[in-house]
PDB file of C-alpha atoms in Angstrom:
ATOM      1  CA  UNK A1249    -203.771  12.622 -24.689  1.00 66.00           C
ATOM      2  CA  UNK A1250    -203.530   8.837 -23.386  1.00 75.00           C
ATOM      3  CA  UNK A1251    -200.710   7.250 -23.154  1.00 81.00           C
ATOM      4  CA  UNK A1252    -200.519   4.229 -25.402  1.00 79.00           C
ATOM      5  CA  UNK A1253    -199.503   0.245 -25.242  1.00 76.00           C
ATOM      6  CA  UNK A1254    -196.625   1.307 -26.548  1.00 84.00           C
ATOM      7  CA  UNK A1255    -196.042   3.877 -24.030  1.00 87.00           C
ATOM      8  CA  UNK A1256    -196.763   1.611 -21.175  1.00 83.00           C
ATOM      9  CA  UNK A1257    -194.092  -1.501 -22.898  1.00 86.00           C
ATOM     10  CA  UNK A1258    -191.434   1.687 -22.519  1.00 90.00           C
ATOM     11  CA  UNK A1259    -193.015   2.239 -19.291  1.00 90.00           C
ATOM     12  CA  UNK A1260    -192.441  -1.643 -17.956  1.00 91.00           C
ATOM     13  CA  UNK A1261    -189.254  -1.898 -19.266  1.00 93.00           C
ATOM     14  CA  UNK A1262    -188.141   1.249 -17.427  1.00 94.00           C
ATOM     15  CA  UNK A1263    -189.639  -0.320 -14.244  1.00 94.00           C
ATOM     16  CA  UNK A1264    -188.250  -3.954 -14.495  1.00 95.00           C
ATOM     17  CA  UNK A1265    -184.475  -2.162 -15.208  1.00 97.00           C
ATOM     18  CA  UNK A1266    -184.707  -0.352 -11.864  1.00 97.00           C
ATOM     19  CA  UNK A1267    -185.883  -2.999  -9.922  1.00 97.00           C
ATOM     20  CA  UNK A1268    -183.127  -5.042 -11.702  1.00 97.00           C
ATOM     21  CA  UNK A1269    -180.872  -3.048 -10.376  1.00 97.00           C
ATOM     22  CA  UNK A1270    -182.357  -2.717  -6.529  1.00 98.00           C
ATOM     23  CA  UNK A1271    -182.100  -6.249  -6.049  1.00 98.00           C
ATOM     24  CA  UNK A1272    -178.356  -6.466  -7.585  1.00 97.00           C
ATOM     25  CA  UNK A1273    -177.598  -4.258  -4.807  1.00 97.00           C
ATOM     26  CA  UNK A1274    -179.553  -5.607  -2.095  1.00 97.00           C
ATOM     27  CA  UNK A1275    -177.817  -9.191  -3.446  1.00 97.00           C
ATOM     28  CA  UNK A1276    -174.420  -7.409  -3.080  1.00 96.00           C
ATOM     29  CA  UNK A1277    -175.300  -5.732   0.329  1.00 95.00           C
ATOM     30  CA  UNK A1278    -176.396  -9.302   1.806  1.00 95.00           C
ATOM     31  CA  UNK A1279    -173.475 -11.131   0.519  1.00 94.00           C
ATOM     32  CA  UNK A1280    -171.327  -8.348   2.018  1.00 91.00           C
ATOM     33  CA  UNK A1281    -172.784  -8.356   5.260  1.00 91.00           C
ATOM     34  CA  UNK A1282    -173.719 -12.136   5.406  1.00 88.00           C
ATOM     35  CA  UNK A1283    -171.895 -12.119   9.201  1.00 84.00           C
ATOM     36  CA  UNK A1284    -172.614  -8.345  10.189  1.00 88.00           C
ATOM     37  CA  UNK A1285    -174.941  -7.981  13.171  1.00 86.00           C
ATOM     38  CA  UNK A1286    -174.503  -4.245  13.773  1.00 90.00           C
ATOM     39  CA  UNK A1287    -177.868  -2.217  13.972  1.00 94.00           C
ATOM     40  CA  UNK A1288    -177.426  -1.263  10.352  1.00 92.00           C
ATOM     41  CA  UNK A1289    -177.995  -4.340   8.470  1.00 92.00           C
ATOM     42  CA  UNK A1290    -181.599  -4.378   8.528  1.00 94.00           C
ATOM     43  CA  UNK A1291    -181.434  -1.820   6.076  1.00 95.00           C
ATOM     44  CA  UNK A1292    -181.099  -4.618   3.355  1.00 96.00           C
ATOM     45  CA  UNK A1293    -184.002  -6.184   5.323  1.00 96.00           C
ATOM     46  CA  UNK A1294    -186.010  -4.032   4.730  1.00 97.00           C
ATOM     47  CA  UNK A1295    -184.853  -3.514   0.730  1.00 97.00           C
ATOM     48  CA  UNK A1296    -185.704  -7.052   0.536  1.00 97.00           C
ATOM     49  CA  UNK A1297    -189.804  -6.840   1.824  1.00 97.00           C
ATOM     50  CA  UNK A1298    -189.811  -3.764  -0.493  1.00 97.00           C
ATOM     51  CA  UNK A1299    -188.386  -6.454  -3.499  1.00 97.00           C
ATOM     52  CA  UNK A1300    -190.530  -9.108  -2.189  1.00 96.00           C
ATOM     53  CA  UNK A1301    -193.710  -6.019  -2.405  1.00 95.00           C
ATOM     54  CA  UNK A1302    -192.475  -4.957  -5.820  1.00 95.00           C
ATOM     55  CA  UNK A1303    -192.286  -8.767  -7.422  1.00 94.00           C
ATOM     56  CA  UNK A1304    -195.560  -9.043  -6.393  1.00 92.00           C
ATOM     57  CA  UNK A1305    -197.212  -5.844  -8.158  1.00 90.00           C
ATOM     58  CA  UNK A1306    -194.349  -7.010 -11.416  1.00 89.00           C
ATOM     59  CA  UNK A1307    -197.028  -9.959 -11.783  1.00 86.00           C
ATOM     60  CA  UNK A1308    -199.967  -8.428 -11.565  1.00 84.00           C
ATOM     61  CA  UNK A1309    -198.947  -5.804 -14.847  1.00 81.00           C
ATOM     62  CA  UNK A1310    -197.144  -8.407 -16.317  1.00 76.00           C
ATOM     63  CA  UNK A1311    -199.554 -11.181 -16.243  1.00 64.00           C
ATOM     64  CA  UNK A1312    -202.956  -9.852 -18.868  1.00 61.00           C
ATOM     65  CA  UNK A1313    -206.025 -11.990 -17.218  1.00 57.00           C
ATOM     66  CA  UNK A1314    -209.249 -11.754 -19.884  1.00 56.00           C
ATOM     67  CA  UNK A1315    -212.929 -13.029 -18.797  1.00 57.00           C
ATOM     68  CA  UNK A1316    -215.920 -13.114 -20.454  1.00 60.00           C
ATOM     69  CA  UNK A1317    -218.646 -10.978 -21.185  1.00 65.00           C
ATOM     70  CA  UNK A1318    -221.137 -11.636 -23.666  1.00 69.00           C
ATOM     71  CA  UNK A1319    -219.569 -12.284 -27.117  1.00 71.00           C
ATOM     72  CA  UNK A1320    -216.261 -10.973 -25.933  1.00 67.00           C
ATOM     73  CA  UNK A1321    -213.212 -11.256 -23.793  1.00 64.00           C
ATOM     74  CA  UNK A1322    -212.709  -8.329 -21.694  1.00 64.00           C
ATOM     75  CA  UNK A1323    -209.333  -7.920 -19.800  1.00 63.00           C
ATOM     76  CA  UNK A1324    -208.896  -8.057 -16.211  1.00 65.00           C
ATOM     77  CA  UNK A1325    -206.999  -5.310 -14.133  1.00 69.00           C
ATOM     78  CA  UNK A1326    -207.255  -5.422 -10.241  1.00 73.00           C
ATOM     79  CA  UNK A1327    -206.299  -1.504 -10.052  1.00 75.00           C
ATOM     80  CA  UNK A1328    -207.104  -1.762  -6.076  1.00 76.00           C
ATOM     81  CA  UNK A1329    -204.332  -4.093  -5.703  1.00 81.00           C
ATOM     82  CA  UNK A1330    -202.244  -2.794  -7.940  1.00 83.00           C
ATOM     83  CA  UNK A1331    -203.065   0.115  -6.037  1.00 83.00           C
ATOM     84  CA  UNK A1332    -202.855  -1.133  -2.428  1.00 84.00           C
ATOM     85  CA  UNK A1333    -199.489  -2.667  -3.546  1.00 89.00           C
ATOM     86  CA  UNK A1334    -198.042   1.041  -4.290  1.00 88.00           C
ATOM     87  CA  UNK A1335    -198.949   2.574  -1.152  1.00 87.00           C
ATOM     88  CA  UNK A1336    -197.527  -0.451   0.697  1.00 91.00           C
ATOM     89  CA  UNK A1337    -194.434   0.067  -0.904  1.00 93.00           C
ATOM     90  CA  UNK A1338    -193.773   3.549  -0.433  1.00 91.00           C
ATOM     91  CA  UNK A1339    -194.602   2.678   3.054  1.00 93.00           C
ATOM     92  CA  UNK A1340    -192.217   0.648   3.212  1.00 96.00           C
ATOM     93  CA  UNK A1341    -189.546   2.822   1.848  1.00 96.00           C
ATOM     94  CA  UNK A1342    -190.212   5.353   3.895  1.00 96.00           C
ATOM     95  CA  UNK A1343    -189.434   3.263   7.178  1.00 97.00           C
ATOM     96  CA  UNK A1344    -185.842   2.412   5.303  1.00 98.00           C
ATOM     97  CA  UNK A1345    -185.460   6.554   4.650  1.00 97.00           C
ATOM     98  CA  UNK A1346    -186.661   7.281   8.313  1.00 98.00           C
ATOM     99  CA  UNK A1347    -184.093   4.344   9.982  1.00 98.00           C
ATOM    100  CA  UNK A1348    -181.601   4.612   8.006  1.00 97.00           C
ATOM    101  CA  UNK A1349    -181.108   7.468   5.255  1.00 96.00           C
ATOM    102  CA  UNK A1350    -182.707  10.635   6.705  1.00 96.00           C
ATOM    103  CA  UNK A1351    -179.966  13.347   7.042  1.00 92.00           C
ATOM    104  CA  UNK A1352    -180.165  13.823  11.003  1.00 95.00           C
ATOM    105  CA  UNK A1353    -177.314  13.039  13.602  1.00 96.00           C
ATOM    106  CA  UNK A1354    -176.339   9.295  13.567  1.00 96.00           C
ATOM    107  CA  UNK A1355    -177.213   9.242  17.046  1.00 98.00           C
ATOM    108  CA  UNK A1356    -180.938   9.954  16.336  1.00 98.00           C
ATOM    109  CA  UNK A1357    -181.171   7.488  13.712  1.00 98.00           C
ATOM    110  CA  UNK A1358    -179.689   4.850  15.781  1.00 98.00           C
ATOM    111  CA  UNK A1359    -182.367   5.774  18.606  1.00 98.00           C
ATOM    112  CA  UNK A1360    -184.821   5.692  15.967  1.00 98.00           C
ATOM    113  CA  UNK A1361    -183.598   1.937  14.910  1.00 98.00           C
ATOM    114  CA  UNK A1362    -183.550   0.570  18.691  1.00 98.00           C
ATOM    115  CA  UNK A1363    -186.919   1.942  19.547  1.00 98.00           C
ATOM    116  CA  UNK A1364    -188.157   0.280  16.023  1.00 98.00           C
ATOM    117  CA  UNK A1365    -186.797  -2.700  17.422  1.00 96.00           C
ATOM    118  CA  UNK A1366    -188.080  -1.942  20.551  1.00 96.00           C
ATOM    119  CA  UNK A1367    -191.443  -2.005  19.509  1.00 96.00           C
ATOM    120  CA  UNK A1368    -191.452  -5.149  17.699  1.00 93.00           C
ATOM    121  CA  UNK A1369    -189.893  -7.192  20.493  1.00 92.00           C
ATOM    122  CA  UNK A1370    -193.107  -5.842  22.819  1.00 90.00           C
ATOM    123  CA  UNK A1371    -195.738  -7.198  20.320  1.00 89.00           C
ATOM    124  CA  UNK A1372    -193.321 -10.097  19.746  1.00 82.00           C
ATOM    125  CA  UNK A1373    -194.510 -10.849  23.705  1.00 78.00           C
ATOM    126  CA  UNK A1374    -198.211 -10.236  22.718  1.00 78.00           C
ATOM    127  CA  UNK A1375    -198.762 -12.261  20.163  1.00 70.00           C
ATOM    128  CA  UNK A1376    -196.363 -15.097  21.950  1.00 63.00           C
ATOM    129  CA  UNK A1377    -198.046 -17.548  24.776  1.00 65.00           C
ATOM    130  CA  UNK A1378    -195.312 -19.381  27.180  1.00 61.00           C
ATOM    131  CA  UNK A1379    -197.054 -22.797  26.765  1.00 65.00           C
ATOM    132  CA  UNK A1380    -193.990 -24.677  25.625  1.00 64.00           C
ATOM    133  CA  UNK A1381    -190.357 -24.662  26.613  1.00 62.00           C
ATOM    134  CA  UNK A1382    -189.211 -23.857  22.902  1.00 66.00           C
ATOM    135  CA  UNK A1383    -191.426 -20.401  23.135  1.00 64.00           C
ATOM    136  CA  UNK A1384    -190.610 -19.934  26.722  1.00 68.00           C
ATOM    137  CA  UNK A1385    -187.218 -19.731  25.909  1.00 72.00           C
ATOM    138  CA  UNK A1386    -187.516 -17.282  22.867  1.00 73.00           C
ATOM    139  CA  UNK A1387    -189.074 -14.795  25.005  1.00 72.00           C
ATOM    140  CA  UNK A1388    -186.673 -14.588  27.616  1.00 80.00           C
ATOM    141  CA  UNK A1389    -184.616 -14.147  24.956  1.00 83.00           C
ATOM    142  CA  UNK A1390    -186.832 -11.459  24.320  1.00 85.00           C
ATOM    143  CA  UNK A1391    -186.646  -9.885  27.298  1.00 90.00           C
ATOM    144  CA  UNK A1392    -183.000  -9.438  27.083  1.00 92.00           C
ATOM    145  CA  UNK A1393    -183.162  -7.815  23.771  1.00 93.00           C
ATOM    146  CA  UNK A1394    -185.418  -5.264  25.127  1.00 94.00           C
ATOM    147  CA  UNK A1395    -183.092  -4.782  28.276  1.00 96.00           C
ATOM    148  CA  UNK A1396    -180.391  -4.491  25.939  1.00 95.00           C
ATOM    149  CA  UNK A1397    -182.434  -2.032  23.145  1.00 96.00           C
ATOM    150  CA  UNK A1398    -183.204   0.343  26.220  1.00 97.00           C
ATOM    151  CA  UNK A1399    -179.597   0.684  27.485  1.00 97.00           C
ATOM    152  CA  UNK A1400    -178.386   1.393  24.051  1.00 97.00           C
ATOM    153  CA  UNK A1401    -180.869   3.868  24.291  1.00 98.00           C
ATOM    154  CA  UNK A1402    -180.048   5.732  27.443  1.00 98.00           C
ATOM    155  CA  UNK A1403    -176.341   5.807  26.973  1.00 98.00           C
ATOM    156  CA  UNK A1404    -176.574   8.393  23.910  1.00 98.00           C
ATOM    157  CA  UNK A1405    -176.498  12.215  24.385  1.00 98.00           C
ATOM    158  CA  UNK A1406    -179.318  13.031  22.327  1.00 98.00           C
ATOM    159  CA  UNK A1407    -181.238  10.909  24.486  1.00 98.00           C
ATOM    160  CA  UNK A1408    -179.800  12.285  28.059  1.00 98.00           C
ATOM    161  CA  UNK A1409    -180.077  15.678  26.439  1.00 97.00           C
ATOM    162  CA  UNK A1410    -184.504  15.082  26.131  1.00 97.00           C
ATOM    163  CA  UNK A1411    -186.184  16.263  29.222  1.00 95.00           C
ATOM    164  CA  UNK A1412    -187.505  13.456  31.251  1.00 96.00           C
ATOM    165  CA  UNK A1413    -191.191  13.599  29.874  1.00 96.00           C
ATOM    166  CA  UNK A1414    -189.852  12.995  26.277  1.00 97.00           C
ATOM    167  CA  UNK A1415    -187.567  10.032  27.549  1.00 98.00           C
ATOM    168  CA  UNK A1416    -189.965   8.622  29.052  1.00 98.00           C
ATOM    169  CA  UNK A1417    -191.943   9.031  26.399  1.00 97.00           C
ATOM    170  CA  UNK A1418    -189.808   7.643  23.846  1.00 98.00           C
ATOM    171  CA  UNK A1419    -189.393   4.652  25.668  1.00 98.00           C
ATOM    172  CA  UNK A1420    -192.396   3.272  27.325  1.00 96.00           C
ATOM    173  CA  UNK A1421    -194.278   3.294  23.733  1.00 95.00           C
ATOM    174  CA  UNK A1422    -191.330   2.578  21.652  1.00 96.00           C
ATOM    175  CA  UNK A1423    -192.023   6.046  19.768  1.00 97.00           C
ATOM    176  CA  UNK A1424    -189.656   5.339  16.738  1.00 98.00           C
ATOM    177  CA  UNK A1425    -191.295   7.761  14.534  1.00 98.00           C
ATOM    178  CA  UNK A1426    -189.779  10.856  15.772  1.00 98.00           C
ATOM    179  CA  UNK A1427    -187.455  13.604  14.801  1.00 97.00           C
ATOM    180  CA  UNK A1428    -185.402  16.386  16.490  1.00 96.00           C
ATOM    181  CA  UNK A1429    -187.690  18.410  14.982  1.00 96.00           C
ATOM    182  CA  UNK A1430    -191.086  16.941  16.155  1.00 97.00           C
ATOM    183  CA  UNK A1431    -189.665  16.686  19.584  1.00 97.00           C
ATOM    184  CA  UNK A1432    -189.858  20.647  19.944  1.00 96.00           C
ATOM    185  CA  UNK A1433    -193.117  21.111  19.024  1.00 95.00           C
ATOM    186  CA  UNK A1434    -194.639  22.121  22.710  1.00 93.00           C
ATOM    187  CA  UNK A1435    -197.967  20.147  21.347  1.00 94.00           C
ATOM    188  CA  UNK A1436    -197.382  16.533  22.695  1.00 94.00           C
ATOM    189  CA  UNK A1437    -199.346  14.884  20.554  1.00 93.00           C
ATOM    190  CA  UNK A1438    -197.160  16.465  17.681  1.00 95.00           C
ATOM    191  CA  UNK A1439    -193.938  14.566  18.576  1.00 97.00           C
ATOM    192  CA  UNK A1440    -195.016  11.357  16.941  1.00 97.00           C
ATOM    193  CA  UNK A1441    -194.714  11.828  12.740  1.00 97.00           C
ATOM    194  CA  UNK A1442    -197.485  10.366  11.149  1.00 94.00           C
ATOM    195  CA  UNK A1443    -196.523   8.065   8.138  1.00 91.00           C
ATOM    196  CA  UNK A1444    -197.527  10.909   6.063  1.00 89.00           C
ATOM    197  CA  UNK A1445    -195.189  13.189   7.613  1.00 93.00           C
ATOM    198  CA  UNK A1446    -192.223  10.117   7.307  1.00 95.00           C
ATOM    199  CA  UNK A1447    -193.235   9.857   3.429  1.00 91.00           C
ATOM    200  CA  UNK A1448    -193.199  13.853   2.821  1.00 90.00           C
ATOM    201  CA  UNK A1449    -190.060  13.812   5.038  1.00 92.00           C
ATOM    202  CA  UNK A1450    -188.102  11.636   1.698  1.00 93.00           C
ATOM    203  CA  UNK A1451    -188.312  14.229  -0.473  1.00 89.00           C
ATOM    204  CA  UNK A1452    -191.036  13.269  -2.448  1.00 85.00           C
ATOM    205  CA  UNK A1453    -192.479  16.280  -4.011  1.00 79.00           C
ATOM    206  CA  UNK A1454    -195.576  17.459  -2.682  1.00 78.00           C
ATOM    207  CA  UNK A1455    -197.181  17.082  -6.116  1.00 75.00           C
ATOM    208  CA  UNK A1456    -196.942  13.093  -6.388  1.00 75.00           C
ATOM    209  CA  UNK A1457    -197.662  12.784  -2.606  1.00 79.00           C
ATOM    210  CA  UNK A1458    -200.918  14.877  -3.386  1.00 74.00           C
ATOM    211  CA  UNK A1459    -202.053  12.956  -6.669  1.00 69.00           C
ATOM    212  CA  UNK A1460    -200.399   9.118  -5.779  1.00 69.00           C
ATOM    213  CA  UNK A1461    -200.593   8.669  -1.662  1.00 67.00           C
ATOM    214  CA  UNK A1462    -204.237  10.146  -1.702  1.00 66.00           C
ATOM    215  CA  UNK A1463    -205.515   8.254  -4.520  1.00 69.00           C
ATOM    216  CA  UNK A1464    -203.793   5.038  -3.541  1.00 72.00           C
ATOM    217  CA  UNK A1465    -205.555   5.525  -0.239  1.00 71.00           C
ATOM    218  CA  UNK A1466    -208.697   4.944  -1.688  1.00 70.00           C
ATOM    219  CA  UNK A1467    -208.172   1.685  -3.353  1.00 67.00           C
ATOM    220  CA  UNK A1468    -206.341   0.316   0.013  1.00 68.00           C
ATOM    221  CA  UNK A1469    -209.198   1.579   2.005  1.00 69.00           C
ATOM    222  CA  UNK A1470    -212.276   0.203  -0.188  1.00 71.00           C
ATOM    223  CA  UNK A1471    -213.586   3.914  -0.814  1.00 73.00           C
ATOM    224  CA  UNK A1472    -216.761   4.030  -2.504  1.00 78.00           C
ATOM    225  CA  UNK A1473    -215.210   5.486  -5.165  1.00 72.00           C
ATOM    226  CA  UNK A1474    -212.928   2.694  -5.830  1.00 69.00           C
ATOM    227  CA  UNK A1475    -215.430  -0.089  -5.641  1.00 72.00           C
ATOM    228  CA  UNK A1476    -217.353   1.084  -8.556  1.00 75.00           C
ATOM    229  CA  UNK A1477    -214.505   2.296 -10.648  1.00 68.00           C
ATOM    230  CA  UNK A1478    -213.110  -0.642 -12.156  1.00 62.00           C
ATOM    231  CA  UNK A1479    -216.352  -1.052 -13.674  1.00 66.00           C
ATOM    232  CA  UNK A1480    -216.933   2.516 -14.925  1.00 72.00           C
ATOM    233  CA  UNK A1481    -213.134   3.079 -16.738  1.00 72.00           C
ATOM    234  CA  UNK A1482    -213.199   3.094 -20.407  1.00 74.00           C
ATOM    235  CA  UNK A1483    -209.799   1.357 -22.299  1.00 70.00           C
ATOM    236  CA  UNK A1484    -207.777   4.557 -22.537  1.00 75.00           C
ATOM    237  CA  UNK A1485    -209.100   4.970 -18.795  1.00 76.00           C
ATOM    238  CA  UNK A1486    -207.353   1.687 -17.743  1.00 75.00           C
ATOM    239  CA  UNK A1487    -204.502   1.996 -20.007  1.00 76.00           C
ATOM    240  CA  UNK A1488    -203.748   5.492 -18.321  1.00 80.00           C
ATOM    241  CA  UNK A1489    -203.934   4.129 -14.921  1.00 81.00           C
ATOM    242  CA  UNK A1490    -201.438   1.185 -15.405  1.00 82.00           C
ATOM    243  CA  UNK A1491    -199.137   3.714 -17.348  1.00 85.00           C
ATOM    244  CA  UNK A1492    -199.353   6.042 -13.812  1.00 84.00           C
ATOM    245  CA  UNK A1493    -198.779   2.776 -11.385  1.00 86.00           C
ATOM    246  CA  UNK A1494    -195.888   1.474 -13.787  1.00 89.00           C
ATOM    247  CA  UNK A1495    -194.692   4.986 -13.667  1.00 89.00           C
ATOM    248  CA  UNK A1496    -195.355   5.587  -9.844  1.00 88.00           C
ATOM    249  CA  UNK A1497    -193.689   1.641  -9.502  1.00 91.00           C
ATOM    250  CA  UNK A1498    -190.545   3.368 -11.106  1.00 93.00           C
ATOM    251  CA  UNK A1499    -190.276   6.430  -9.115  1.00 91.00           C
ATOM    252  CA  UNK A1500    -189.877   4.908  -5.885  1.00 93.00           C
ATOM    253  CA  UNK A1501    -187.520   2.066  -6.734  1.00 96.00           C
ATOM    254  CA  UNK A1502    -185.456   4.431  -7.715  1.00 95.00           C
ATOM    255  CA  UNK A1503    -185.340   6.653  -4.669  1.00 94.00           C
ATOM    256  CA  UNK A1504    -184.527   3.251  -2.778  1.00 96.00           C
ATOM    257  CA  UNK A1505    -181.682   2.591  -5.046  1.00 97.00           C
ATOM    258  CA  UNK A1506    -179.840   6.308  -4.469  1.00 95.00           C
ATOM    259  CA  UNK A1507    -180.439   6.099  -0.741  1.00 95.00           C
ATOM    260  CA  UNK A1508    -179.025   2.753  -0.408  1.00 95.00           C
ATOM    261  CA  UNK A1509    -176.122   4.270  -2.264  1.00 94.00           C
ATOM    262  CA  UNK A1510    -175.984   6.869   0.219  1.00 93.00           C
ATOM    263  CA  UNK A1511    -175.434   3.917   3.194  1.00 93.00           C
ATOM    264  CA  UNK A1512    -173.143   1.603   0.976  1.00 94.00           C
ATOM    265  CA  UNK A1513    -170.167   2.221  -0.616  1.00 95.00           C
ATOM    266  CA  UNK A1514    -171.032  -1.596  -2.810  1.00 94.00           C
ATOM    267  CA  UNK A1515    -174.276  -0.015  -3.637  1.00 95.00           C
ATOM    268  CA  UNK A1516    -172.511   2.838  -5.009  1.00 96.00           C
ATOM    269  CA  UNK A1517    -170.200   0.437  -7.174  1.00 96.00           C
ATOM    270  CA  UNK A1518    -172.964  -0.898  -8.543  1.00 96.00           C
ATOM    271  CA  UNK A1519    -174.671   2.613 -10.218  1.00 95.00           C
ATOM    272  CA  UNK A1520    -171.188   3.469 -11.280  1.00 95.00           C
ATOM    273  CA  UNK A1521    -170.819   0.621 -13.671  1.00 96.00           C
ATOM    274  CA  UNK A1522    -174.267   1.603 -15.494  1.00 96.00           C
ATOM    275  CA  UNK A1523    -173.876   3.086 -18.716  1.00 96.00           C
ATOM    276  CA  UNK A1524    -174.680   6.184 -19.082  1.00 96.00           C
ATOM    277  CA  UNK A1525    -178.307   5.933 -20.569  1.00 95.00           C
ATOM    278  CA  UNK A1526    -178.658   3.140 -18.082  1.00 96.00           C
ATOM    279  CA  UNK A1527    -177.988   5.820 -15.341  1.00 95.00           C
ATOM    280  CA  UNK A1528    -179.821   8.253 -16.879  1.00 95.00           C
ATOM    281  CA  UNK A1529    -183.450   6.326 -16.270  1.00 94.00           C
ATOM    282  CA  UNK A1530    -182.550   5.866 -12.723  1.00 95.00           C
ATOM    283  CA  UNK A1531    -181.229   9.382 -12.063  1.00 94.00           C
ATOM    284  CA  UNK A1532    -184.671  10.919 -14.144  1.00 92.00           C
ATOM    285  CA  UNK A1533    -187.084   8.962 -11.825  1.00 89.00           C
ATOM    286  CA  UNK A1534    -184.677  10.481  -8.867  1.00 87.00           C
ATOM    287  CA  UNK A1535    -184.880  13.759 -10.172  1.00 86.00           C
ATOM    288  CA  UNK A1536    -188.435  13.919 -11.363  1.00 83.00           C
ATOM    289  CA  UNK A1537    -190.155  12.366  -8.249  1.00 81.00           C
ATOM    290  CA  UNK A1538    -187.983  14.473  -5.493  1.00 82.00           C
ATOM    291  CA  UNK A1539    -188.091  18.121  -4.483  1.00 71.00           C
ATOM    292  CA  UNK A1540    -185.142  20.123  -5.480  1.00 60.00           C
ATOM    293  CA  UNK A1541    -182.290  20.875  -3.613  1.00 47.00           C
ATOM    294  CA  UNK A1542    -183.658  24.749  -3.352  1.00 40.00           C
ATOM    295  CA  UNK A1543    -187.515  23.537  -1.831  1.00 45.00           C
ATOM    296  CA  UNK A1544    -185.874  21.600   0.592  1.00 42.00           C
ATOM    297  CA  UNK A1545    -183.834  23.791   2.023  1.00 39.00           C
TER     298      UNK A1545
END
């Protein structure tokens, strides 16, 4: 059975609550930390590229587009951007989950941050040419950032604790998508987590990763399939697909909302003055889109 317009309305209003409620946290978090420059801060950061991501795909559902063909007006829906958009934004959550809410020793996830840094500084200094005093300056600035990223580095345990090929390493390609666990795998090449490995590693059940990373894949990738499909859906087709992507839209805003809970206690302030059936849509997409506490253990 399709779902119906009705079914996606319920759908969109589910979505714009949650995302409602991401960015009064992310507002509060900012506020709060408006002087902060520890390493942590960038969680919000990030929260606010994944807002910026999820405004973006809000206008494309929200906004119905009709052309013509023939005698009559047929609506527009870009489901490869729409698409794209999802996969970008799970992406992007799962860098926040890696840095900052996996459940691994904080001195790993600090290591994880600095090397993250680490490797942005370095293509900072790619992509920057010394040609004027004003750039000059911002990457010797540079250059002490990455001095000072490294030493953080080296001063923690579970970094003196690595054997000197895995320091080494960690550090000359800024590996920042690592765990404890990847790092014992006697296969090299299996110490670096691929950013399917990072997305499984939030919980999402292996279910949705199977039927929403794959698919959205496709779209992002211009897959044969997904050229020719926007002209081969039928109505209940396309109304099915925005119903999933609305749905899909909801799930992960809401795993972003109970992991920044789990960093901040003004997050956490903010979920406990919900109502009840208010907390009840967030904690359903939580508990719907996430293994159990039995699969992951």
């Amino acid at each position: 059975m399709h779902p119906t317009k009705k079914d996606i309305l319920s759908a969109l209003i589910r979505y714009n609550f949650v995302l409602k409620i991401l960015e009064r946290i992310t507002s509060n978090v900012e506020s709060k930390n408006i002087k902060d420059k520890r390493w942590f801060i960038f969680s919000e950061k990030i929260a606010r590229k994944y807002l910026n991501q999820a405004y973006t795909f809000q206008q494309i559902i929200q906004d119905d587009i009709y052309f013509e063909k023939g005698n009559e007006d047929i609506r527009f829906v870009d489901f490869s951007s729409m698409f794209s958009l999802l996969r970008i934004q799970l992406e992007t959550y799962s860098v926040f989950y890696h840095l900052f809410a996996d459940k691994c020793h904080i001195e790993e996830k600090i290591i994880r941050f600095r090397l993250w840094e680490l490797d942005g500084l370095r293509s900072m200094e790619r992509y920057e040419k010394p040609n004027d005093a004003d750039v000059s300056k911002r990457l010797s600035k540079n250059k002490e950032d990455i001095e000072y990223c490294i030493s953080v580095i080296r001063g923690f345990d579970f970094f003196k604790n690595l054997d000197s090929n895995q320091q080494d390493w960690l550090i000359k390609y800024a590996n920042w998508k690592f765990s404890s666990e990847s790092l014992k795998n006697k296969n090299k090449k299996k110490w670096k987590l691929s950013i399917n490995d990072m997305i499984i590693n939030t919980g999402l059940s292996e279910s949705l990763f199977r039927d929403w990373y794959s698919f959205t894949s496709t779209h992002t990738h211009s897959s044969y399939w997904s050229v020719i499909q926007n002209d081969t859906l039928t109505l209940e087709e396309k109304i099915t697909m925005e119903y999933i992507a609305i749905m899909q839209g909801g799930f992960v805003t809401s795993f972003f909302i109970k992991d920044f809970c789990g960093i901040y206690e003004i997050a956490r302030l903010v979920l406990d003055s919900l109502t009840k059936n208010e907390r009840e849509v967030i904690d359903s997409f939580d508990d719907n889109g996430r293994k159990n506490e039995k699969e992951l253990r």
